[in-house]
């Protein structure tokens, strides 16, 4: 449970970078644009008092060590105390985290955040016996306790989820050995970060403008979109051929990580690293298999988009280096905070009155910190950690459409946290990443729908539709190709097959060529693209994570389609996700929300939407030609 909560918080606090200037001092920002922290603590002194109380109470929790299996009463008292302390710690930590983010220059606020983090480590250490003791008590005894004491029912899902993993949980000594192995198995990620960001020499190229640039990761992302086609090719080819020089070193490091994944999976009695990774949230392997199978089936839709892109770019042959070029030049949409708020209240009307009224509360009651100020953390996030209060959103508003889209996304997380906190006990209020991005992405889909239906010019409509298609390409198809590559290389290691840098490159190249229709002449994937895998950090930092980018957008698109077509009945079903927290497994929440995650329904709805968008774009293009 603690691992789930930690993972959810990591996701929620993910930063969306922007590079806008931050001119104002914080005291110059009007209060109406700043979040209101006073409902949590009136002052830092109050926070310090609560810190001291929690510190003392956490130490006392050790009295339950060795006693959880004694009786239903003892187990209930321990869990009641544990989750009450955890809830209070989340409030304490959330406040410190956000106060620190208001102005990163203020060292006393950074110290507050560090104190909260240290207390969290202490909490984890003191309470580390809870799960092992529940497992030691065994299913039969825990079920008897649940029958004996009705108050324990609040913790039923938490307890049964721990017991679900009993076949994959080792003895105390064996668990300690696996934990110690983390000192070594974390090394590949650290090595890659140091090498890729600090020690790897980057290629230097001269563009057609005469500008000479070093191809850092940031510059590669920036310059692969330039209008000059020869420059795009030069930037991509030089970047990937530079990685080619180090393919064996980066490859050996990645294989070390794959072996570590299998080491943990095998010793926890799983058949594969995939099964081990997905089982944390009780997601069947068939979900992963279905994703890849359905995307293969729908590659003709991707190929249709690529043909459209070739037409709109005016090139005879589309190459992989053309893919990041916008279909239409950016349109300058301008929105101040009040205009963005008004727009989103209209956008969210399909979600129903309760949803819209809650968003109004967020605006009125200062849940959101809108304006950039000197020292403020860049980007955006939503935090729903203060269970008894309301979620908070950090923004850095820049009066553009991106700000509106970002706020729509973060409000999705905020509504998810708000409704889960409101309808679930704290123990079940957190939610897994597998469903988290559905709630946020559906809002972006509704925003795009609204804008397309309300903009006046063909240029604006083409820009919105083209941007949406690029999102589908990069999130659904590209991330699934990554997921397929990750699966294939894990299987090689698990089958005891050799895997060199050249092997990794060949596997990656074959997958990318298949997805982009290289052999059919849809999009030429030049040979240097074989080394792109070495540029992507997710493979060495995460295990079976990227597939969730694809599934989230697919499910969100499908739910948005059902809401638009069916209205309130579809909204009511979708609330199973918004209100569900972790009261059920993600797959069950999605099913109750109206889509069978093991069927093709979500894929069919999403691909139908993608094809409709292309129909609209082609109609505009034909109209303008004629």
XYZ file of C-alpha atoms in Angstrom, residues 31 65 77 87 99 103 155 163 172 210 226 238 264 280 294 307 322 362 374 410 443 466 470 480 540 543 588 608 611:
29
model
C -4.217 36.948 -3.673
C 5.394 -4.621 16.431
C -6.209 -0.334 16.523
C -3.142 10.962 6.612
C 5.210 26.305 0.462
C 9.739 30.508 -3.846
C -9.419 -1.972 5.636
C -2.651 -11.353 1.144
C 11.904 -11.940 6.357
C 25.105 29.116 -40.279
C 12.697 23.150 -37.688
C 23.835 13.217 -36.180
C 13.469 -9.867 -8.791
C 1.358 -4.820 -8.393
C -4.805 -3.968 -31.268
C 0.011 9.898 -45.850
C 9.708 14.699 -40.828
C -11.687 25.307 -7.238
C 10.431 34.906 -9.072
C -4.382 19.216 -13.937
C -10.326 16.801 -20.061
C -3.344 18.460 -36.600
C 0.255 14.357 -33.533
C 3.226 1.224 -27.839
C 16.720 1.879 -18.154
C 10.061 -1.317 -15.928
C -12.394 -3.365 -12.396
C -12.861 5.813 -35.240
C -10.250 8.653 -38.676
